[in-house]
Amino acid sequence: MRDVTLAIAGSGGDGVITAGDFIVQAAARKGLNAFMLKSYGPQIRGGESSARIRISDRPIYSQGDFVDFLVVFSWKDFARFSDEIKLRKGAVVLYDEADSTPPEEFPIAAELGAELIAVPFKKMAAEEIKVPLTKNMVALGVIAALLHLPLDGIKDAVMKKFGKRKPEAAQVNIEAIDLGKGWVEKNLPDGTQIVLEAEGTGEPKLVMTGDDAVAYGALHAGVKVFAGYPITPASPILEFLSKWLPHFGGAVVQTEDEIAAITYAIGASWAGKQAMTASSGPGVALKLEALGLAAIAEIPLVVVNVQRVGPSTGIPSKSEQADLFQAVGGTPGDVPRVVLAPSDVEDNFQVAIEAFYIAEKYQIPVVILSDQFLGERSETIDPDVLFARKRVIARQLAKPSDLKEYKRYKLTDTGVSPMTVPGMKGGQYITSGLEHYEDGRPTSSGTMHQIMSEKRARKLPLIAEESGFVRVYGDEDAELAVLAWGSSKGAVREAVERARAEGIKVKAIVPQLIYPVPEKKLDAALKGVKRAVVVELSFGAQFYRFLRAYYDGLPKETYSYARSGANPLLVSEVLEAIKEHAGAMNAPQEA
Amino acid sequence: MEPVKLTAKDYKTSVPIVWCPGCGDFGVLNAMQQAAAELAIPPENLMVVSGIGCSSRIAGYVNAFGFNTIHGRALPIASGAKLARPEMTVWAAGGDGDGYSIGTNHFVHTIRRNADITYIVMDNNIYGLTKGQVSPTTPHGDYTKSTPLGNPDRPLNPLALALELGATYIAQGFSGNVKHLRDLIVKGTQHKGFAFINVKSPCVTFRGRQEFNVVREHGVYLDESHDPSSWEKAHEVTQWKEKIPLGVIYHVHGVPTLDEIARDLQHKAEEQGHVETSKDLLEIFG
């Protein structure tokens, strides 16, 4: 197989994620593509966790619907993932022989015809390595040997993690890997039916999570102050910047609450430094009043929302696309803002740069709508593509000529007025959350409010024009289109390719800029499309309804495929939707 | 370069003042403008951040980078500004509702981080802008529009709270004594760290003119017999029941400030390894 999906399921202490990380890094070193999705229960320690890794020499767009190769440390833990881990027919399943579940109770359907292999992971780790915790490494050796994964790459990754700090740990882990490999040579000399037959390019790739990518992109864009409050699944952004921003003369504050986080960022940006905050839906909800302040005071600001399942606490560790309405409209008043949606890990990096570009150029708050599925997954990335985009800009300051009778909110054709920062003589002004005149003085005048509302709104079409990046995949002249946003892109793109392979003419349309709607670019993408289906992970079909409300160019025949999140979007369900609509289009018209 | 002579006038703005005639906040505004002049802070290097309330309008009345923000959030916005531009002078201002009710969480944590800003609270014991509801410092039993049967709650003691939280400069002023208040603001601005000044600033409309007399009658100016470096002495003063302490109640030096700590962390990071450009970070993803 050139495209293998494997999953490892166990308890929190089993080192499932660590093993997965090593596999992904090994693949990256060989120049293969890899994609890892972590999944875990609510417990901090000891709860169930799973790593799902897909490896291929072809581009990988999604987590893979079906698992080809499964490693189970505990059947009880695996049962909790039965919703997410669907086995392919004829899959190979390795399980710990010490597990107490009798074979007749294995939560695997007999008709799948899985090849079940008992392996003494625990026993080997305990008796031969004398370190029971190394059972994940024993498993890694077994997996690598059976799947033909690059063993040297795995060892390199282990050395990189432990080599310098804990050389003895590195040694023990490598022994455990070799033990697993030896077990396969002795007990399964003919291997199994599933083998990865993919050669990497040999050019090493990077491995990044979406949260790290958005933080790294912000750092590259010049963020100087970051303020955040811990929340799943956005905390890794806070952690990444806490580690690295001080290296670049910046500062990170873990604030007392979500409101303090956004207001620290607003204060820093008003003072002249690029600033950002990040959270998830519930935290962003608390920030919304301040988002309106940034909008009316026209202060550049970037807010990341790594969406999770809601409402309220929902399912904090899982993904959903249901904060779209919040991002677009969840603030009191008419608040001009920009909403960008990254669609994969690399895009998280690019969108962070774009967000700062728009925020600084147009003096407007920008919301980045990532989600758990993007934020916490790892992907291999080609290092060359990261820095291809050259859209890094600094604060756009008022010119000396602007400072004569300086008007911070001067009415202009673009809606963008000259901005000063402290220290600029003659540049001082009053700003506020109050409606104001051109010089910032507060006013209760309805006429002025109308004029200023128009001024602020003038920026939006310019942003849509300049930044309205819309991705189109598939048949350009297709009459059937799938519209998707954010992390749904992966499964949708793969489904479109599979549909085309089956002879269906179809394309996928994925805007990076959600709001303001990039109308012209969407018009172009939808040209000739007679039927569209809007695919999303929102029970309330927020994207479908959003497009209906904010965009006039949808084909008359536009349908919704929407369901609640938590379980990632599957290629097969999108493919089914495509087939259904393609079939309906070709059906003879009733008289 | 010849030092520029600045007077209080240089800190006036053309923004029309909306306070009621006789409002205590006029005294605070005068004191702030005089303090800025005495400290000779160029207006472009002064940032005045306020929240929401009658008193928070003050950000518009001082010639500076003024920011009249949202309810309760003056302190984190001022802290963020100071963190971004430590070379600037940052003042935060607001009322008792803004600072001790909706913004209490930030009051606590700004003290904890010792952000190098001066926080002037115009404490009038009432919500004035919303026209007369009970505030966190309204005395127990007082009748207000929202306590028609008398205030059921006991008032909060902001001085004692700040002291307990580890504030490094705690003072109390009176808007009826501009000169004294000006000196407290000058000292607070010169203090390296969070300078907290609670100002008795009566609301003539909803609490009445006699409030000025209450402060005049019960106010006690702290003299040399009070040692502001003593926590115990300061604690005693914050617990006065009838008398109202006026002056510097507590003042200690040498506690690292928010922006100093940020710089320390930058040095620490540099010691761990120099990173020249963001592209150099790529190796951590290898």
PDB file of N, CA, C and O in Angstrom, chain B residues 181-224:
ATOM      1  N   LEU B 181      -3.228  66.118  46.520  1.00  0.00           N
ATOM      2  CA  LEU B 181      -3.461  65.022  45.575  1.00  0.00           C
ATOM      3  C   LEU B 181      -2.405  65.038  44.465  1.00  0.00           C
ATOM      4  O   LEU B 181      -1.898  63.989  44.061  1.00  0.00           O
ATOM      5  N   ARG B 182      -2.087  66.268  44.001  1.00  0.00           N
ATOM      6  CA  ARG B 182      -1.046  66.393  42.977  1.00  0.00           C
ATOM      7  C   ARG B 182       0.245  65.727  43.467  1.00  0.00           C
ATOM      8  O   ARG B 182       0.882  64.957  42.743  1.00  0.00           O
ATOM      9  N   ASP B 183       0.617  66.003  44.719  1.00  0.00           N
ATOM     10  CA  ASP B 183       1.853  65.421  45.250  1.00  0.00           C
ATOM     11  C   ASP B 183       1.785  63.897  45.316  1.00  0.00           C
ATOM     12  O   ASP B 183       2.774  63.214  45.062  1.00  0.00           O
ATOM     13  N   LEU B 184       0.616  63.384  45.669  1.00  0.00           N
ATOM     14  CA  LEU B 184       0.464  61.913  45.708  1.00  0.00           C
ATOM     15  C   LEU B 184       0.637  61.313  44.318  1.00  0.00           C
ATOM     16  O   LEU B 184       1.226  60.245  44.150  1.00  0.00           O
ATOM     17  N   ILE B 185       0.108  62.030  43.308  1.00  0.00           N
ATOM     18  CA  ILE B 185       0.212  61.525  41.926  1.00  0.00           C
ATOM     19  C   ILE B 185       1.667  61.607  41.448  1.00  0.00           C
ATOM     20  O   ILE B 185       2.179  60.680  40.806  1.00  0.00           O
ATOM     21  N   VAL B 186       2.338  62.718  41.799  1.00  0.00           N
ATOM     22  CA  VAL B 186       3.752  62.863  41.407  1.00  0.00           C
ATOM     23  C   VAL B 186       4.560  61.725  42.026  1.00  0.00           C
ATOM     24  O   VAL B 186       5.315  61.033  41.339  1.00  0.00           O
ATOM     25  N   LYS B 187       4.374  61.495  43.313  1.00  0.00           N
ATOM     26  CA  LYS B 187       5.115  60.433  44.011  1.00  0.00           C
ATOM     27  C   LYS B 187       4.779  59.062  43.423  1.00  0.00           C
ATOM     28  O   LYS B 187       5.652  58.213  43.238  1.00  0.00           O
ATOM     29  N   GLY B 188       3.508  58.864  43.159  1.00  0.00           N
ATOM     30  CA  GLY B 188       3.072  57.586  42.603  1.00  0.00           C
ATOM     31  C   GLY B 188       3.673  57.345  41.226  1.00  0.00           C
ATOM     32  O   GLY B 188       4.060  56.225  40.889  1.00  0.00           O
ATOM     33  N   THR B 189       3.762  58.396  40.419  1.00  0.00           N
ATOM     34  CA  THR B 189       4.320  58.260  39.075  1.00  0.00           C
ATOM     35  C   THR B 189       5.823  57.969  39.165  1.00  0.00           C
ATOM     36  O   THR B 189       6.357  57.182  38.374  1.00  0.00           O
ATOM     37  N   GLN B 190       6.479  58.599  40.124  1.00  0.00           N
ATOM     38  CA  GLN B 190       7.914  58.363  40.291  1.00  0.00           C
ATOM     39  C   GLN B 190       8.192  56.968  40.859  1.00  0.00           C
ATOM     40  O   GLN B 190       9.270  56.412  40.655  1.00  0.00           O
ATOM     41  N   HIS B 191       7.211  56.422  41.545  1.00  0.00           N
ATOM     42  CA  HIS B 191       7.380  55.077  42.126  1.00  0.00           C
ATOM     43  C   HIS B 191       7.529  54.045  41.021  1.00  0.00           C
ATOM     44  O   HIS B 191       6.779  54.042  40.047  1.00  0.00           O
ATOM     45  N   LYS B 192       8.504  53.152  41.177  1.00  0.00           N
ATOM     46  CA  LYS B 192       8.674  52.084  40.192  1.00  0.00           C
ATOM     47  C   LYS B 192       7.802  50.912  40.606  1.00  0.00           C
ATOM     48  O   LYS B 192       8.138  50.190  41.544  1.00  0.00           O
ATOM     49  N   GLY B 193       6.680  50.780  39.961  1.00  0.00           N
ATOM     50  CA  GLY B 193       5.748  49.723  40.314  1.00  0.00           C
ATOM     51  C   GLY B 193       4.332  50.262  40.306  1.00  0.00           C
ATOM     52  O   GLY B 193       4.075  51.388  39.879  1.00  0.00           O
ATOM     53  N   PHE B 194       3.424  49.450  40.801  1.00  0.00           N
ATOM     54  CA  PHE B 194       2.015  49.818  40.776  1.00  0.00           C
ATOM     55  C   PHE B 194       1.720  50.814  41.889  1.00  0.00           C
ATOM     56  O   PHE B 194       1.882  50.517  43.069  1.00  0.00           O
ATOM     57  N   ALA B 195       1.315  52.018  41.506  1.00  0.00           N
ATOM     58  CA  ALA B 195       0.981  53.054  42.485  1.00  0.00           C
ATOM     59  C   ALA B 195      -0.531  53.209  42.520  1.00  0.00           C
ATOM     60  O   ALA B 195      -1.155  53.578  41.523  1.00  0.00           O
ATOM     61  N   PHE B 196      -1.089  52.915  43.663  1.00  0.00           N
ATOM     62  CA  PHE B 196      -2.546  52.933  43.807  1.00  0.00           C
ATOM     63  C   PHE B 196      -2.963  54.135  44.651  1.00  0.00           C
ATOM     64  O   PHE B 196      -2.514  54.282  45.795  1.00  0.00           O
ATOM     65  N   ILE B 197      -3.786  54.979  44.068  1.00  0.00           N
ATOM     66  CA  ILE B 197      -4.261  56.162  44.797  1.00  0.00           C
ATOM     67  C   ILE B 197      -5.781  56.164  44.810  1.00  0.00           C
ATOM     68  O   ILE B 197      -6.425  56.316  43.763  1.00  0.00           O
ATOM     69  N   ASN B 198      -6.347  55.945  45.976  1.00  0.00           N
ATOM     70  CA  ASN B 198      -7.809  56.038  46.115  1.00  0.00           C
ATOM     71  C   ASN B 198      -8.123  57.495  46.459  1.00  0.00           C
ATOM     72  O   ASN B 198      -7.533  58.076  47.368  1.00  0.00           O
ATOM     73  N   VAL B 199      -9.024  58.082  45.679  1.00  0.00           N
ATOM     74  CA  VAL B 199      -9.334  59.495  45.899  1.00  0.00           C
ATOM     75  C   VAL B 199     -10.782  59.647  46.342  1.00  0.00           C
ATOM     76  O   VAL B 199     -11.697  59.187  45.649  1.00  0.00           O
ATOM     77  N   LYS B 200     -10.958  60.257  47.495  1.00  0.00           N
ATOM     78  CA  LYS B 200     -12.313  60.587  47.926  1.00  0.00           C
ATOM     79  C   LYS B 200     -12.797  61.716  47.031  1.00  0.00           C
ATOM     80  O   LYS B 200     -12.304  62.843  47.121  1.00  0.00           O
ATOM     81  N   SER B 201     -13.716  61.380  46.124  1.00  0.00           N
ATOM     82  CA  SER B 201     -14.134  62.344  45.105  1.00  0.00           C
ATOM     83  C   SER B 201     -15.658  62.376  45.044  1.00  0.00           C
ATOM     84  O   SER B 201     -16.286  61.670  44.253  1.00  0.00           O
ATOM     85  N   PRO B 202     -16.264  63.181  45.892  1.00  0.00           N
ATOM     86  CA  PRO B 202     -17.717  63.104  46.094  1.00  0.00           C
ATOM     87  C   PRO B 202     -18.563  63.331  44.840  1.00  0.00           C
ATOM     88  O   PRO B 202     -18.226  64.124  43.969  1.00  0.00           O
ATOM     89  N   CYS B 203     -19.693  62.605  44.833  1.00  0.00           N
ATOM     90  CA  CYS B 203     -20.699  62.784  43.797  1.00  0.00           C
ATOM     91  C   CYS B 203     -21.761  63.731  44.381  1.00  0.00           C
ATOM     92  O   CYS B 203     -22.541  63.337  45.249  1.00  0.00           O
ATOM     93  N   VAL B 204     -21.751  64.969  43.907  1.00  0.00           N
ATOM     94  CA  VAL B 204     -22.668  65.959  44.498  1.00  0.00           C
ATOM     95  C   VAL B 204     -24.117  65.684  44.112  1.00  0.00           C
ATOM     96  O   VAL B 204     -25.044  66.045  44.815  1.00  0.00           O
ATOM     97  N   THR B 205     -24.303  65.038  42.983  1.00  0.00           N
ATOM     98  CA  THR B 205     -25.658  64.816  42.489  1.00  0.00           C
ATOM     99  C   THR B 205     -26.363  63.684  43.236  1.00  0.00           C
ATOM    100  O   THR B 205     -27.519  63.818  43.636  1.00  0.00           O
ATOM    101  N   PHE B 206     -25.683  62.561  43.422  1.00  0.00           N
ATOM    102  CA  PHE B 206     -26.359  61.410  44.026  1.00  0.00           C
ATOM    103  C   PHE B 206     -25.960  61.134  45.473  1.00  0.00           C
ATOM    104  O   PHE B 206     -26.574  60.305  46.135  1.00  0.00           O
ATOM    105  N   ARG B 207     -24.908  61.806  45.950  1.00  0.00           N
ATOM    106  CA  ARG B 207     -24.543  61.631  47.361  1.00  0.00           C
ATOM    107  C   ARG B 207     -24.633  62.957  48.127  1.00  0.00           C
ATOM    108  O   ARG B 207     -24.626  62.962  49.354  1.00  0.00           O
ATOM    109  N   GLY B 208     -24.638  64.041  47.378  1.00  0.00           N
ATOM    110  CA  GLY B 208     -24.831  65.343  48.022  1.00  0.00           C
ATOM    111  C   GLY B 208     -23.529  66.052  48.362  1.00  0.00           C
ATOM    112  O   GLY B 208     -22.485  65.438  48.513  1.00  0.00           O
ATOM    113  N   ARG B 209     -23.663  67.381  48.445  1.00  0.00           N
ATOM    114  CA  ARG B 209     -22.517  68.227  48.724  1.00  0.00           C
ATOM    115  C   ARG B 209     -21.876  67.958  50.089  1.00  0.00           C
ATOM    116  O   ARG B 209     -20.680  68.173  50.289  1.00  0.00           O
ATOM    117  N   GLN B 210     -22.694  67.465  51.030  1.00  0.00           N
ATOM    118  CA  GLN B 210     -22.172  67.260  52.384  1.00  0.00           C
ATOM    119  C   GLN B 210     -21.051  66.217  52.420  1.00  0.00           C
ATOM    120  O   GLN B 210     -20.300  66.147  53.377  1.00  0.00           O
ATOM    121  N   GLU B 211     -20.937  65.442  51.342  1.00  0.00           N
ATOM    122  CA  GLU B 211     -19.862  64.438  51.282  1.00  0.00           C
ATOM    123  C   GLU B 211     -18.488  65.100  51.400  1.00  0.00           C
ATOM    124  O   GLU B 211     -17.559  64.529  51.960  1.00  0.00           O
ATOM    125  N   PHE B 212     -18.374  66.319  50.813  1.00  0.00           N
ATOM    126  CA  PHE B 212     -17.107  67.052  50.950  1.00  0.00           C
ATOM    127  C   PHE B 212     -16.820  67.305  52.426  1.00  0.00           C
ATOM    128  O   PHE B 212     -15.694  67.158  52.892  1.00  0.00           O
ATOM    129  N   ASN B 213     -17.882  67.702  53.155  1.00  0.00           N
ATOM    130  CA  ASN B 213     -17.708  68.003  54.572  1.00  0.00           C
ATOM    131  C   ASN B 213     -17.342  66.754  55.372  1.00  0.00           C
ATOM    132  O   ASN B 213     -16.564  66.817  56.321  1.00  0.00           O
ATOM    133  N   VAL B 214     -17.893  65.612  54.962  1.00  0.00           N
ATOM    134  CA  VAL B 214     -17.572  64.356  55.661  1.00  0.00           C
ATOM    135  C   VAL B 214     -16.058  64.135  55.613  1.00  0.00           C
ATOM    136  O   VAL B 214     -15.420  63.825  56.614  1.00  0.00           O
ATOM    137  N   VAL B 215     -15.481  64.331  54.402  1.00  0.00           N
ATOM    138  CA  VAL B 215     -14.031  64.117  54.276  1.00  0.00           C
ATOM    139  C   VAL B 215     -13.264  65.190  55.051  1.00  0.00           C
ATOM    140  O   VAL B 215     -12.263  64.900  55.710  1.00  0.00           O
ATOM    141  N   ARG B 216     -13.763  66.423  54.970  1.00  0.00           N
ATOM    142  CA  ARG B 216     -13.064  67.506  55.686  1.00  0.00           C
ATOM    143  C   ARG B 216     -13.073  67.250  57.188  1.00  0.00           C
ATOM    144  O   ARG B 216     -12.100  67.468  57.887  1.00  0.00           O
ATOM    145  N   GLU B 217     -14.219  66.753  57.681  1.00  0.00           N
ATOM    146  CA  GLU B 217     -14.338  66.538  59.128  1.00  0.00           C
ATOM    147  C   GLU B 217     -13.562  65.310  59.613  1.00  0.00           C
ATOM    148  O   GLU B 217     -12.948  65.324  60.680  1.00  0.00           O
ATOM    149  N   HIS B 218     -13.618  64.243  58.828  1.00  0.00           N
ATOM    150  CA  HIS B 218     -13.019  62.983  59.289  1.00  0.00           C
ATOM    151  C   HIS B 218     -11.633  62.714  58.710  1.00  0.00           C
ATOM    152  O   HIS B 218     -10.965  61.770  59.118  1.00  0.00           O
ATOM    153  N   GLY B 219     -11.242  63.525  57.707  1.00  0.00           N
ATOM    154  CA  GLY B 219      -9.936  63.292  57.076  1.00  0.00           C
ATOM    155  C   GLY B 219      -8.795  63.608  58.023  1.00  0.00           C
ATOM    156  O   GLY B 219      -8.831  64.607  58.738  1.00  0.00           O
ATOM    157  N   VAL B 220      -7.811  62.728  58.063  1.00  0.00           N
ATOM    158  CA  VAL B 220      -6.607  62.940  58.881  1.00  0.00           C
ATOM    159  C   VAL B 220      -5.399  62.838  57.958  1.00  0.00           C
ATOM    160  O   VAL B 220      -5.170  61.787  57.353  1.00  0.00           O
ATOM    161  N   TYR B 221      -4.660  63.943  57.823  1.00  0.00           N
ATOM    162  CA  TYR B 221      -3.467  63.909  56.975  1.00  0.00           C
ATOM    163  C   TYR B 221      -2.340  63.201  57.713  1.00  0.00           C
ATOM    164  O   TYR B 221      -2.008  63.562  58.846  1.00  0.00           O
ATOM    165  N   LEU B 222      -1.788  62.193  57.083  1.00  0.00           N
ATOM    166  CA  LEU B 222      -0.717  61.427  57.715  1.00  0.00           C
ATOM    167  C   LEU B 222       0.536  62.301  57.756  1.00  0.00           C
ATOM    168  O   LEU B 222       0.917  62.896  56.744  1.00  0.00           O
ATOM    169  N   ASP B 223       1.154  62.390  58.908  1.00  0.00           N
ATOM    170  CA  ASP B 223       2.376  63.208  59.017  1.00  0.00           C
ATOM    171  C   ASP B 223       3.580  62.300  59.251  1.00  0.00           C
ATOM    172  O   ASP B 223       3.506  61.089  59.056  1.00  0.00           O
ATOM    173  N   GLU B 224       4.703  62.899  59.696  1.00  0.00           N
ATOM    174  CA  GLU B 224       5.949  62.128  59.857  1.00  0.00           C
ATOM    175  C   GLU B 224       5.797  60.982  60.855  1.00  0.00           C
ATOM    176  O   GLU B 224       6.579  60.039  60.838  1.00  0.00           O
TER     177      GLU B 224
END
